[in-house]
XYZ file of C-alpha atoms in Angstrom:
729
model
C -17.709 -26.348 -37.901
C -16.588 -23.441 -35.693
C -18.060 -23.840 -32.277
C -19.232 -27.345 -33.096
C -21.084 -29.199 -30.420
C -20.757 -32.785 -31.663
C -19.195 -35.596 -29.708
C -16.318 -37.801 -30.741
C -18.611 -40.845 -30.715
C -20.822 -39.715 -33.586
C -22.179 -36.871 -35.698
C -23.481 -33.754 -33.937
C -27.094 -33.653 -32.921
C -29.662 -31.396 -34.543
C -29.709 -29.211 -31.446
C -25.928 -28.894 -31.517
C -25.945 -27.926 -35.181
C -28.728 -25.422 -34.599
C -26.933 -24.024 -31.541
C -23.687 -23.605 -33.483
C -25.555 -21.741 -36.216
C -27.200 -19.473 -33.655
C -23.836 -18.878 -31.996
C -22.368 -17.710 -35.294
C -25.264 -15.285 -35.812
C -25.535 -13.877 -32.305
C -25.024 -10.315 -33.473
C -28.414 -10.423 -35.221
C -30.174 -12.858 -32.884
C -28.934 -11.740 -29.474
C -32.213 -10.227 -28.215
C -34.233 -13.229 -29.371
C -31.782 -15.664 -27.779
C -32.071 -13.989 -24.373
C -35.858 -14.487 -24.570
C -35.604 -18.274 -25.098
C -37.035 -20.668 -22.477
C -34.649 -21.765 -19.744
C -34.250 -25.368 -20.906
C -33.294 -24.197 -24.410
C -30.971 -21.465 -23.118
C -29.217 -24.004 -20.879
C -28.092 -26.002 -23.912
C -27.123 -22.911 -25.895
C -24.934 -21.151 -23.310
C -21.933 -23.543 -23.639
C -21.891 -22.849 -27.400
C -21.343 -19.096 -27.006
C -17.994 -17.341 -27.069
C -16.773 -15.500 -23.980
C -18.128 -12.159 -25.160
C -21.732 -13.273 -25.571
C -21.476 -15.579 -22.578
C -20.619 -12.546 -20.445
C -23.579 -10.642 -21.888
C -25.865 -13.630 -21.215
C -25.465 -13.369 -17.436
C -28.657 -11.354 -16.930
C -30.790 -13.645 -19.108
C -29.373 -16.754 -17.420
C -30.140 -15.343 -13.981
C -33.725 -14.562 -14.976
C -34.098 -18.126 -16.246
C -32.716 -19.537 -12.989
C -29.499 -20.765 -14.630
C -25.902 -20.528 -13.460
C -22.995 -19.900 -15.827
C -20.358 -20.838 -13.226
C -19.739 -24.396 -14.548
C -19.237 -23.013 -18.058
C -16.711 -20.427 -16.888
C -14.900 -23.065 -14.833
C -14.621 -25.308 -17.896
C -13.383 -22.344 -19.925
C -10.679 -21.781 -17.331
C -9.534 -25.382 -17.515
C -9.566 -25.386 -21.337
C -7.913 -21.995 -21.921
C -5.731 -21.224 -18.887
C -4.735 -24.846 -18.294
C -3.603 -24.089 -14.744
C -5.063 -24.492 -11.307
C -5.521 -21.055 -9.742
C -4.256 -20.589 -6.177
C -6.937 -20.949 -3.521
C -9.392 -22.187 -6.101
C -11.663 -23.454 -3.342
C -12.238 -19.844 -2.280
C -13.222 -18.560 -5.727
C -16.885 -17.583 -5.628
C -17.243 -16.181 -9.150
C -15.447 -17.983 -11.982
C -16.729 -15.476 -14.506
C -14.859 -12.639 -12.805
C -11.772 -14.813 -12.243
C -11.631 -15.857 -15.897
C -12.226 -12.404 -17.386
C -9.760 -10.733 -15.012
C -7.039 -13.238 -15.924
C -8.075 -13.041 -19.576
C -7.542 -9.262 -19.503
C -4.119 -9.580 -17.873
C -2.917 -12.264 -20.278
C -4.057 -10.294 -23.308
C -2.418 -7.120 -21.974
C 0.919 -8.852 -21.372
C 0.786 -10.779 -24.640
C 0.825 -14.272 -23.144
C -2.506 -15.406 -24.617
C -3.301 -15.747 -28.309
C -7.029 -15.180 -28.865
C -6.849 -16.932 -32.224
C -5.984 -20.186 -30.466
C -9.612 -20.816 -29.465
C -12.797 -19.841 -31.283
C -14.421 -18.945 -27.947
C -11.913 -16.125 -27.426
C -12.139 -14.455 -30.795
C -14.890 -12.264 -32.231
C -14.078 -9.360 -34.539
C -17.104 -7.460 -33.215
C -15.566 -7.180 -29.742
C -12.354 -5.853 -28.225
C -10.979 -8.380 -25.705
C -9.496 -5.658 -23.491
C -12.592 -3.475 -23.560
C -15.030 -6.300 -22.967
C -13.161 -7.794 -19.988
C -11.941 -4.550 -18.372
C -15.189 -4.074 -16.442
C -14.399 -7.161 -14.368
C -10.809 -6.287 -13.435
C -10.392 -5.399 -9.766
C -6.709 -6.341 -9.496
C -3.962 -5.619 -12.025
C -0.268 -6.528 -11.903
C 2.408 -4.669 -13.890
C 5.737 -6.471 -14.217
C 9.323 -6.062 -15.389
C 9.541 -3.165 -17.854
C 5.888 -2.215 -17.311
C 4.551 -4.100 -20.303
C 1.084 -2.973 -21.241
C 1.289 0.525 -19.763
C 1.620 2.236 -23.136
C -1.166 0.061 -24.516
C -3.547 1.115 -21.743
C -2.823 4.817 -22.227
C -3.048 4.680 -26.021
C -5.744 6.843 -27.535
C -7.716 3.908 -28.931
C -7.970 2.368 -25.441
C -9.457 5.333 -23.624
C -12.678 3.428 -22.938
C -10.639 0.550 -21.496
C -8.959 2.946 -19.103
C -12.303 4.488 -18.174
C -13.607 1.029 -17.260
C -10.495 0.297 -15.207
C -10.831 3.613 -13.391
C -14.222 2.451 -12.144
C -13.471 -1.212 -11.399
C -9.792 -1.494 -10.402
C -9.110 -1.597 -6.660
C -5.619 -3.130 -6.329
C -2.585 -2.182 -8.421
C 0.547 -4.313 -8.044
C 4.094 -3.920 -9.331
C 6.370 -6.980 -9.487
C 10.037 -7.373 -10.409
C 10.291 -3.908 -11.946
C 13.227 -3.019 -14.178
C 14.414 0.220 -15.690
C 12.150 1.676 -18.364
C 12.489 4.356 -21.005
C 10.984 7.834 -20.985
C 7.954 7.032 -23.136
C 6.877 4.231 -20.792
C 7.358 6.463 -17.753
C 5.233 9.194 -19.271
C 2.541 6.619 -19.942
C 2.864 5.353 -16.366
C 2.306 8.882 -15.049
C -0.901 9.168 -17.036
C -2.009 5.690 -15.989
C -1.480 6.342 -12.272
C -3.116 9.731 -12.546
C -6.255 8.246 -14.066
C -6.479 5.101 -11.931
C -5.546 6.636 -8.571
C -6.265 10.365 -8.699
C -9.464 10.063 -10.750
C -10.162 6.371 -10.252
C -10.964 3.772 -7.602
C -7.574 2.191 -6.837
C -7.291 1.885 -3.064
C -4.192 -0.311 -2.741
C -0.724 -0.082 -4.284
C 1.680 -2.975 -3.653
C 5.253 -3.372 -4.874
C 7.174 -6.645 -4.735
C 10.737 -7.870 -5.297
C 12.734 -4.910 -6.576
C 16.342 -5.681 -5.528
C 17.857 -2.562 -7.152
C 15.016 -0.037 -7.356
C 15.113 2.859 -9.789
C 14.948 5.849 -7.448
C 13.085 8.040 -9.923
C 10.478 5.406 -10.670
C 10.070 4.398 -7.021
C 9.507 7.953 -5.796
C 7.211 8.599 -8.739
C 4.960 5.683 -7.776
C 5.044 6.556 -4.067
C 4.242 10.215 -4.666
C 1.364 9.578 -7.037
C 0.016 6.931 -4.667
C 0.000 9.612 -1.982
C -2.061 11.858 -4.255
C 0.640 14.225 -5.498
C 1.245 15.052 -9.132
C 3.158 17.861 -10.778
C 1.590 17.698 -14.228
C 3.762 20.225 -16.065
C 3.549 19.456 -19.756
C 2.608 15.844 -19.176
C -1.055 16.762 -19.116
C -0.834 18.043 -22.687
C 0.528 14.742 -23.968
C -1.565 13.824 -27.002
C -2.644 10.443 -25.666
C -3.717 11.696 -22.255
C -6.925 9.798 -21.397
C -7.866 12.136 -18.541
C -10.224 15.012 -19.221
C -10.960 15.918 -15.602
C -7.955 18.177 -15.181
C -8.561 19.891 -18.523
C -12.117 20.670 -17.442
C -10.846 22.192 -14.225
C -8.281 24.201 -16.135
C -10.915 25.561 -18.506
C -12.955 26.784 -15.546
C -9.976 28.521 -13.946
C -8.477 29.926 -17.156
C -10.003 33.364 -16.644
C -8.687 33.734 -13.080
C -5.242 32.590 -14.222
C -5.096 35.273 -16.909
C -6.023 37.944 -14.355
C -3.295 36.712 -12.052
C -0.756 36.881 -14.878
C -1.629 40.523 -15.540
C -1.138 41.378 -11.882
C 2.192 39.551 -11.929
C 3.388 41.727 -14.796
C 2.381 44.880 -12.915
C 4.148 43.757 -9.788
C 7.209 42.795 -11.778
C 7.389 46.294 -13.226
C 7.109 47.893 -9.794
C 9.695 45.556 -8.322
C 12.205 46.326 -11.002
C 12.723 49.894 -9.703
C 16.092 50.882 -8.196
C 17.404 49.401 -5.010
C 14.738 46.742 -4.530
C 15.873 44.905 -7.629
C 19.535 45.183 -6.732
C 18.928 43.889 -3.210
C 16.886 40.961 -4.504
C 19.483 39.998 -7.081
C 22.167 40.159 -4.449
C 20.128 37.907 -2.157
C 19.542 35.490 -5.002
C 23.241 35.290 -5.727
C 23.901 34.448 -2.077
C 21.196 31.757 -2.098
C 22.504 30.302 -5.333
C 26.066 30.245 -4.009
C 24.875 28.416 -0.916
C 23.084 25.805 -3.006
C 26.098 25.321 -5.222
C 28.197 24.702 -2.100
C 25.673 22.131 -0.897
C 25.677 20.467 -4.289
C 29.452 20.109 -4.324
C 29.303 18.498 -0.875
C 26.842 15.811 -1.929
C 27.952 12.238 -2.435
C 26.558 11.624 -5.930
C 24.606 13.619 -8.505
C 21.502 11.656 -7.707
C 21.772 12.220 -3.963
C 22.428 15.891 -4.666
C 19.215 16.127 -6.583
C 17.348 14.326 -3.874
C 18.768 16.599 -1.204
C 16.649 19.319 -2.747
C 13.589 17.318 -1.840
C 14.095 17.704 1.886
C 11.996 20.090 3.898
C 9.977 19.848 7.040
C 6.387 18.640 6.576
C 5.105 21.930 7.947
C 7.014 23.762 5.227
C 5.497 21.503 2.640
C 2.032 22.367 3.891
C 2.618 26.029 3.169
C 4.239 25.200 -0.152
C 1.399 22.953 -1.235
C -1.147 25.657 -0.581
C 0.942 28.280 -2.299
C 1.383 26.192 -5.401
C -2.231 25.105 -5.537
C -3.518 28.615 -5.982
C -1.514 28.996 -9.137
C -1.711 25.429 -10.305
C -3.630 23.936 -13.174
C -6.280 22.478 -10.905
C -7.040 24.699 -7.927
C -9.925 22.493 -6.889
C -7.678 19.491 -6.400
C -6.120 20.670 -3.130
C -7.871 19.086 -0.186
C -7.165 20.928 3.054
C -5.757 24.477 3.333
C -3.830 25.380 6.463
C -5.932 26.409 9.395
C -6.509 30.130 9.601
C -5.790 30.761 5.931
C -8.529 31.762 3.567
C -8.140 31.241 -0.163
C -8.509 34.996 -0.677
C -5.707 35.785 1.741
C -3.324 33.267 0.275
C -4.141 34.299 -3.259
C -3.448 37.890 -2.267
C -0.073 36.878 -0.862
C 0.883 35.064 -4.027
C -0.360 37.728 -6.395
C 1.734 40.328 -4.592
C 4.877 38.255 -4.984
C 7.211 39.816 -7.519
C 8.734 37.727 -10.275
C 12.397 38.587 -10.466
C 14.351 38.471 -13.673
C 18.079 38.115 -14.124
C 20.127 37.816 -17.286
C 21.596 34.478 -16.253
C 19.161 31.725 -17.128
C 20.470 29.613 -14.292
C 18.716 31.888 -11.792
C 15.309 31.910 -13.451
C 14.233 28.603 -12.003
C 15.383 29.744 -8.590
C 12.974 32.662 -8.442
C 9.607 31.297 -9.475
C 7.540 30.618 -6.416
C 4.441 30.909 -8.566
C 3.577 28.169 -11.061
C 1.633 29.130 -14.155
C -0.685 26.889 -16.061
C 0.957 25.448 -19.181
C -0.746 26.562 -22.335
C -2.742 23.845 -23.995
C -1.812 25.135 -27.443
C 1.827 24.085 -27.131
C 1.131 20.699 -28.590
C 2.456 17.323 -27.511
C 4.887 16.514 -24.776
C 8.409 16.791 -26.116
C 10.707 17.444 -23.162
C 11.530 14.267 -21.218
C 13.177 16.248 -18.432
C 9.808 17.665 -17.290
C 8.921 14.237 -15.936
C 11.961 14.329 -13.675
C 10.890 17.716 -12.310
C 8.113 15.865 -10.517
C 10.586 13.582 -8.752
C 13.797 15.608 -8.459
C 13.337 19.239 -7.396
C 16.224 21.596 -8.193
C 18.018 22.534 -5.015
C 18.212 26.190 -6.009
C 14.431 26.484 -5.743
C 14.461 25.518 -2.091
C 17.212 27.983 -1.320
C 15.507 30.848 -3.117
C 12.307 30.281 -1.155
C 14.100 31.482 1.959
C 13.923 34.974 0.454
C 10.155 34.910 0.401
C 9.206 33.133 3.670
C 7.536 35.651 5.976
C 7.581 35.691 9.729
C 4.243 33.873 10.002
C 5.491 30.875 8.051
C 8.774 30.877 9.917
C 6.979 30.952 13.254
C 4.729 28.104 12.260
C 7.630 26.006 11.005
C 9.648 26.634 14.128
C 6.712 25.653 16.297
C 6.089 22.487 14.338
C 9.754 21.533 14.369
C 9.879 22.033 18.106
C 6.771 19.976 18.692
C 8.071 17.283 16.378
C 11.341 16.927 18.190
C 10.254 17.434 21.791
C 9.706 14.067 23.367
C 9.974 12.314 20.050
C 11.951 9.102 19.830
C 12.886 10.013 16.289
C 14.324 13.479 16.714
C 17.944 13.884 15.939
C 18.384 10.412 14.537
C 21.049 9.741 11.999
C 18.507 8.349 9.618
C 16.622 11.628 9.602
C 19.501 14.070 9.455
C 21.859 12.501 6.987
C 23.347 15.020 4.570
C 21.557 17.933 6.136
C 17.948 16.918 5.596
C 15.262 16.725 8.186
C 13.023 13.737 8.486
C 10.731 13.056 5.593
C 11.710 15.796 3.215
C 10.188 16.063 -0.218
C 9.419 19.250 -2.095
C 5.746 19.294 -3.026
C 5.421 22.963 -3.905
C 4.861 22.276 -7.616
C 2.599 19.292 -7.030
C -1.175 19.178 -7.180
C -3.063 17.229 -4.509
C -5.482 14.576 -5.690
C -7.109 11.443 -4.323
C -4.708 8.953 -2.689
C -4.738 5.229 -1.916
C -5.584 3.758 1.489
C -3.132 0.822 1.463
C 0.590 0.872 0.670
C 2.654 -2.325 0.680
C 6.383 -2.569 -0.043
C 7.838 -6.091 -0.094
C 11.552 -6.824 -0.606
C 12.395 -3.346 -1.886
C 15.564 -1.807 -0.368
C 14.824 1.757 0.712
C 17.740 4.180 0.760
C 17.934 7.118 3.117
C 16.617 9.441 0.424
C 13.703 7.138 -0.337
C 12.889 6.860 3.379
C 12.938 10.630 3.804
C 10.630 11.019 0.838
C 8.291 8.329 2.158
C 8.313 9.921 5.603
C 7.353 13.279 4.149
C 4.539 11.727 2.151
C 3.311 9.856 5.216
C 3.200 13.071 7.245
C 0.091 14.269 5.367
C -1.257 10.994 3.945
C -4.499 11.152 5.909
C -6.334 8.610 3.754
C -3.752 5.878 4.432
C -5.233 3.018 6.459
C -2.691 0.206 6.016
C 1.097 0.474 5.797
C 3.221 -2.633 5.201
C 7.020 -2.378 5.044
C 8.527 -5.826 4.610
C 12.237 -6.547 4.157
C 13.212 -3.043 3.068
C 16.586 -2.851 4.833
C 15.514 0.193 6.832
C 18.199 0.137 9.508
C 18.316 3.446 11.349
C 16.061 4.950 8.668
C 13.192 3.503 10.671
C 13.328 6.759 12.636
C 12.440 8.702 9.498
C 9.355 6.550 9.070
C 8.476 7.102 12.712
C 8.834 10.848 12.250
C 6.367 10.778 9.367
C 3.924 8.684 11.393
C 4.198 11.088 14.311
C 3.374 14.022 12.037
C 0.503 12.054 10.507
C -0.967 11.260 13.921
C -1.512 14.974 14.549
C -4.126 15.128 11.778
C -7.597 14.765 13.225
C -8.850 13.037 10.058
C -6.015 10.488 9.968
C -7.192 6.971 9.084
C -4.066 4.838 9.659
C -4.969 1.697 11.615
C -2.496 -0.992 10.534
C 1.326 -0.891 10.520
C 3.417 -3.954 9.728
C 7.218 -3.757 9.767
C 9.438 -6.776 9.091
C 13.084 -7.139 8.134
C 16.095 -9.430 8.340
C 18.091 -7.454 10.898
C 16.712 -5.476 13.792
C 18.257 -2.053 14.280
C 17.062 -1.968 17.870
C 15.405 -4.296 20.392
C 11.912 -5.263 19.304
C 10.229 -3.950 22.428
C 11.939 -0.587 22.007
C 10.638 -0.365 18.456
C 7.122 -1.312 19.568
C 7.215 1.419 22.178
C 8.558 3.890 19.613
C 5.764 3.182 17.159
C 3.006 3.213 19.751
C 4.253 6.405 21.352
C 4.405 8.000 17.896
C 1.031 6.647 16.804
C -1.347 5.601 19.581
C -4.310 5.364 17.179
C -3.122 2.103 15.630
C -5.415 -0.892 15.772
C -2.891 -3.437 14.481
C 0.874 -3.409 14.970
C 3.210 -6.124 13.729
C 6.982 -6.009 14.277
C 9.029 -8.915 12.952
C 12.783 -9.481 12.597
C 14.753 -12.578 11.634
C 18.158 -11.833 13.132
C 19.632 -9.592 15.751
C 21.903 -6.854 14.442
C 25.398 -7.297 15.835
C 25.831 -3.519 15.880
C 22.573 -2.997 17.682
C 24.192 -1.141 20.546
C 25.308 1.690 18.284
C 22.258 3.918 18.424
C 22.058 7.094 16.306
C 23.591 10.035 18.064
C 21.134 12.400 19.675
C 18.296 9.895 19.634
C 16.683 9.315 23.035
C 16.314 5.724 24.070
C 13.033 4.302 22.863
C 12.803 2.235 26.002
C 12.117 5.507 27.847
C 9.419 6.710 25.430
C 6.132 7.579 27.081
C 3.156 5.550 25.873
C -0.229 7.158 26.151
C -3.403 5.108 26.099
C -3.657 3.446 22.707
C -6.396 1.913 20.581
C -4.324 -1.199 19.830
C -6.371 -4.357 19.288
C -3.806 -6.686 17.709
C -0.102 -6.905 18.560
C 2.341 -9.265 16.829
C 6.014 -9.394 17.792
C 8.614 -11.677 16.292
C 11.767 -11.530 18.387
C 15.126 -12.331 16.738
C 15.907 -14.712 19.606
C 15.750 -11.865 22.105
C 14.867 -12.464 25.743
C 11.260 -11.682 26.571
C 11.273 -9.306 29.530
C 7.778 -8.722 30.865
C 8.990 -5.514 32.495
C 9.479 -4.021 29.009
C 6.273 -5.483 27.594
C 4.079 -4.517 30.538
C 3.898 -0.737 29.706
C 2.709 -1.653 26.220
C 0.060 -4.000 27.586
C -1.005 -1.444 30.175
C -1.481 1.220 27.498
C -3.415 -1.203 25.254
C -6.562 -1.858 27.249
C -8.463 -2.774 24.070
C -5.985 -5.507 23.070
C -7.773 -8.604 21.771
C -4.981 -10.507 19.990
C -1.386 -11.033 21.087
C 1.197 -13.070 19.196
C 4.730 -13.687 20.488
C 7.164 -15.405 18.121
C 10.726 -16.711 18.634
C 11.123 -15.225 22.084
C 13.483 -16.650 24.697
C 12.313 -16.889 28.292
C 15.231 -15.714 30.439
C 13.972 -17.315 33.662
C 11.311 -19.834 34.696
C 9.169 -17.106 36.289
C 9.032 -14.908 33.186
C 5.999 -16.614 31.649
C 4.174 -16.428 34.954
C 4.841 -12.690 35.114
C 3.522 -12.332 31.563
C 0.282 -14.142 32.365
C -0.199 -11.976 35.432
C 0.317 -8.826 33.357
C -2.197 -10.014 30.765
C -4.759 -10.738 33.472
C -4.369 -7.287 35.011
C -3.954 -5.144 31.884
C -5.877 -6.901 29.109
C -9.163 -8.326 30.354
C -10.589 -8.374 26.809
C -7.848 -10.535 25.271
C -9.476 -13.165 23.050
C -6.562 -14.697 21.116
C -3.102 -15.597 22.408
C -0.392 -17.204 20.281
C 3.094 -18.506 21.033
C 5.321 -19.634 18.175
C 8.768 -21.177 18.524
C 8.866 -20.442 22.266
C 10.210 -23.291 24.417
C 7.413 -24.173 26.839
C 8.592 -27.678 27.703
C 9.343 -26.655 31.289
C 6.305 -24.400 31.781
C 3.518 -26.930 32.234
C 1.892 -25.037 35.103
C 1.576 -21.855 33.050
C 0.209 -23.775 30.078
C -2.569 -25.221 32.236
C -3.376 -21.769 33.603
C -3.811 -20.477 30.061
C -6.092 -23.383 29.148
C -8.263 -22.554 32.175
C -8.705 -18.902 31.215
C -12.437 -18.128 30.940
C -11.937 -15.224 28.498
C -9.551 -16.600 25.871
C -11.298 -18.053 22.827
C -8.270 -19.095 20.762
C -4.915 -20.382 22.036
C -1.991 -21.364 19.823
C 1.132 -23.246 20.878
C 3.055 -23.596 17.626
C 6.399 -25.435 17.685
C 6.701 -24.856 21.425
C 7.991 -28.369 22.356
C 4.872 -28.718 24.426
C 4.941 -32.549 24.545
C 8.703 -32.980 24.409
C 8.956 -34.151 28.020
C 5.257 -34.658 28.536
C 4.125 -37.137 31.173
C 0.861 -39.047 31.172
C -0.355 -36.938 34.106
C 0.302 -33.681 32.260
C -1.536 -34.918 29.168
C -4.521 -35.943 31.291
C -4.571 -32.537 32.975
C -4.589 -30.822 29.569
C -7.511 -32.958 28.397
C -9.558 -32.438 31.566
C -8.871 -28.700 31.602
C -10.016 -28.253 28.004
C -13.109 -30.395 28.648
C -14.154 -28.046 31.460
C -13.484 -24.828 29.529
C -16.657 -23.758 27.721
C -15.217 -20.497 26.337
C -12.307 -21.931 24.320
C -13.241 -22.242 20.631
C -9.910 -23.041 18.976
C -6.801 -24.878 20.174
C -3.839 -25.065 17.802
C -0.954 -27.411 18.614
C 1.106 -27.727 15.403
C 4.698 -28.960 15.601
C 4.722 -30.065 19.247
C 5.840 -33.715 18.855
C 2.420 -34.989 19.770
C 2.656 -38.502 18.341
C -0.107 -40.936 17.519
C -0.820 -42.180 21.039
C -1.256 -38.661 22.433
C -3.477 -37.713 19.516
C -5.760 -40.630 20.340
C -5.861 -39.460 23.945
C -6.811 -35.902 22.897
C -9.918 -37.288 21.222
C -11.411 -37.585 24.715
C -11.918 -33.800 24.635
C -14.982 -34.412 22.456
C -16.490 -37.151 24.624
C -20.079 -37.023 25.828
C -19.209 -35.847 29.331
C -17.285 -32.862 27.973
C -18.611 -29.306 28.325
C -16.042 -27.993 25.869
C -17.122 -25.699 23.021
C -13.978 -26.458 21.013
C -14.622 -26.105 17.278
C -11.056 -26.414 15.963
C -8.177 -28.641 17.043
C -5.079 -28.152 14.891
C -2.507 -30.956 15.190
C -0.549 -30.492 11.966
C 3.190 -31.215 11.865
C 3.253 -33.558 14.844
C 4.908 -36.600 13.260
C 1.615 -38.404 13.010
C 1.380 -41.736 11.263
C -2.170 -42.336 10.108
C -3.013 -45.966 9.340
C -6.214 -46.660 7.481
C -7.916 -49.946 8.264
C -9.171 -51.347 4.970
C -9.922 -54.829 6.266
C -13.343 -56.388 6.187
């Protein structure tokens, strides 16, 4: 019998037979089943399929029952794997249904393999989508088209409300139909949804178009074009906004036609056409000088962030969703900007090549044009035509030029990133990306890029996005091969820090090779962004060409550091000497520092650690956690004892520091007595210090009766310990 409850030792009991019959008729008996007494419901719950078991949660809670053991057994029976960190899972129902959704979406689970997974009255994707808070898309983006299909609109609506983390792993090239579906998916989940974190992992040869597409939409930008009219579009928010603004758009079109007629008279038209020809010739010359067609297209994306601000506002007034733009430039009213745009003439020229170069104004696409047929419109979002940027020079007025010049000057003056090779390669300024045709929507608060090589063009685009990404709180760039392009990222962060509503608090940068000394980079980042709460800089190896700095870039070691909000600082040195003289300005500017971690640093002289401790005592009185990893402290016993006596530190870590390599009995006794007298120390971590069994036994005296220690954690992992269990009587 399907859903049988009998045991292998004998025939099923009457209750099991009755429960199986009820389980098969749940559609008619559901309300009556939820009203059963608790002791009866307890025996019936394991006989339900996953769909009714999920719906039974409220009734079970009212009866004082827990469904967690049932969901855990379902996991073991169906998934047949042990989930990572299973001891930390607090809700097995959510864990099972979230994994169930992912496996169904990617086609790795057959629902017909188990009667508990199959019910023709329910859609597996729809029923489990409410519990999905994290979704991973892999390889060729399997499942994207399924999620954006018309019959799964309710699934996507559920995901828009529940999904918080969207991950991409091992992405490969994909065709146009999948990319169009991805655009719609990101638009619904990020711009009109609840996704707050986008993470990308392991993309050795990233597709530039796809990478910039994901980055831009994560930052809240979208140039819908004809994509919005795609027949399977699950998003109705933009269409509603377009319906409300349809009347104003028609009025603007009539004014455009009047202005076009006036502009077409006599010398004005000839002068404009002549100027356009000059602009087009200049762009063609730039295009011929580019390295590759793709880099030529990307060179059209470069403009200063202040230019983009004007362009965003200009495009938003004529865009499909005028309500989607967040913050207009200071001093500009919507009426004034609309007046500017409506007075702009639309030039016409017989050559079709010049038409795209003229249109500063973007009209709403007509909804009656049917489905999306032109695959090139998707690329317009990522690759702007260079001619458009050149033609805009004809229309920039003195106000915009003055503002841009002022911003450029302020960006370069005193900036460690100005004039760097990474920011000026092939004629672009730092962080350039044309956003004039893009609408501004909601953006994510966390961006993580792991093992994804970022080219100069990708870094400039990311820098430009960062410059106005005010909702971003966490930025993680790990093993991206930045090189000197780190200055582009710094330029974007510097521009972002000027926004009063900026939310960025965490920056983590790690890579194989360091382009510059770690302390210089720390000073660069802090001087560019003093509002950070957490900064982590980590490099594996020292770049042999480190001395070749980008031309025109001022030394970061001379960068001024204003008072910062830094609370946590982590530095992994690629076997660089630790000079307290370079670290001291950072510590002095970080009065709120509570955690400091120094990894793989070399102490150039015996007094260096003493100087560091003195600097910490003077500059960081609130420091609570101090960590040393892979730093040779074998000859610094005096300094180690001073740290253990500190009345403020609550957690001290000496990890693989050779602490007991040449340890004497007297030194070990001093460590024990010092810790016993320290009532503020809560955690002492000593992994990988060649402790040995006999020293471990001696450390146990820390917890003796005469000890005033408040130590709650003593970590002695990786110390070549040999534990012998006495099993004798």
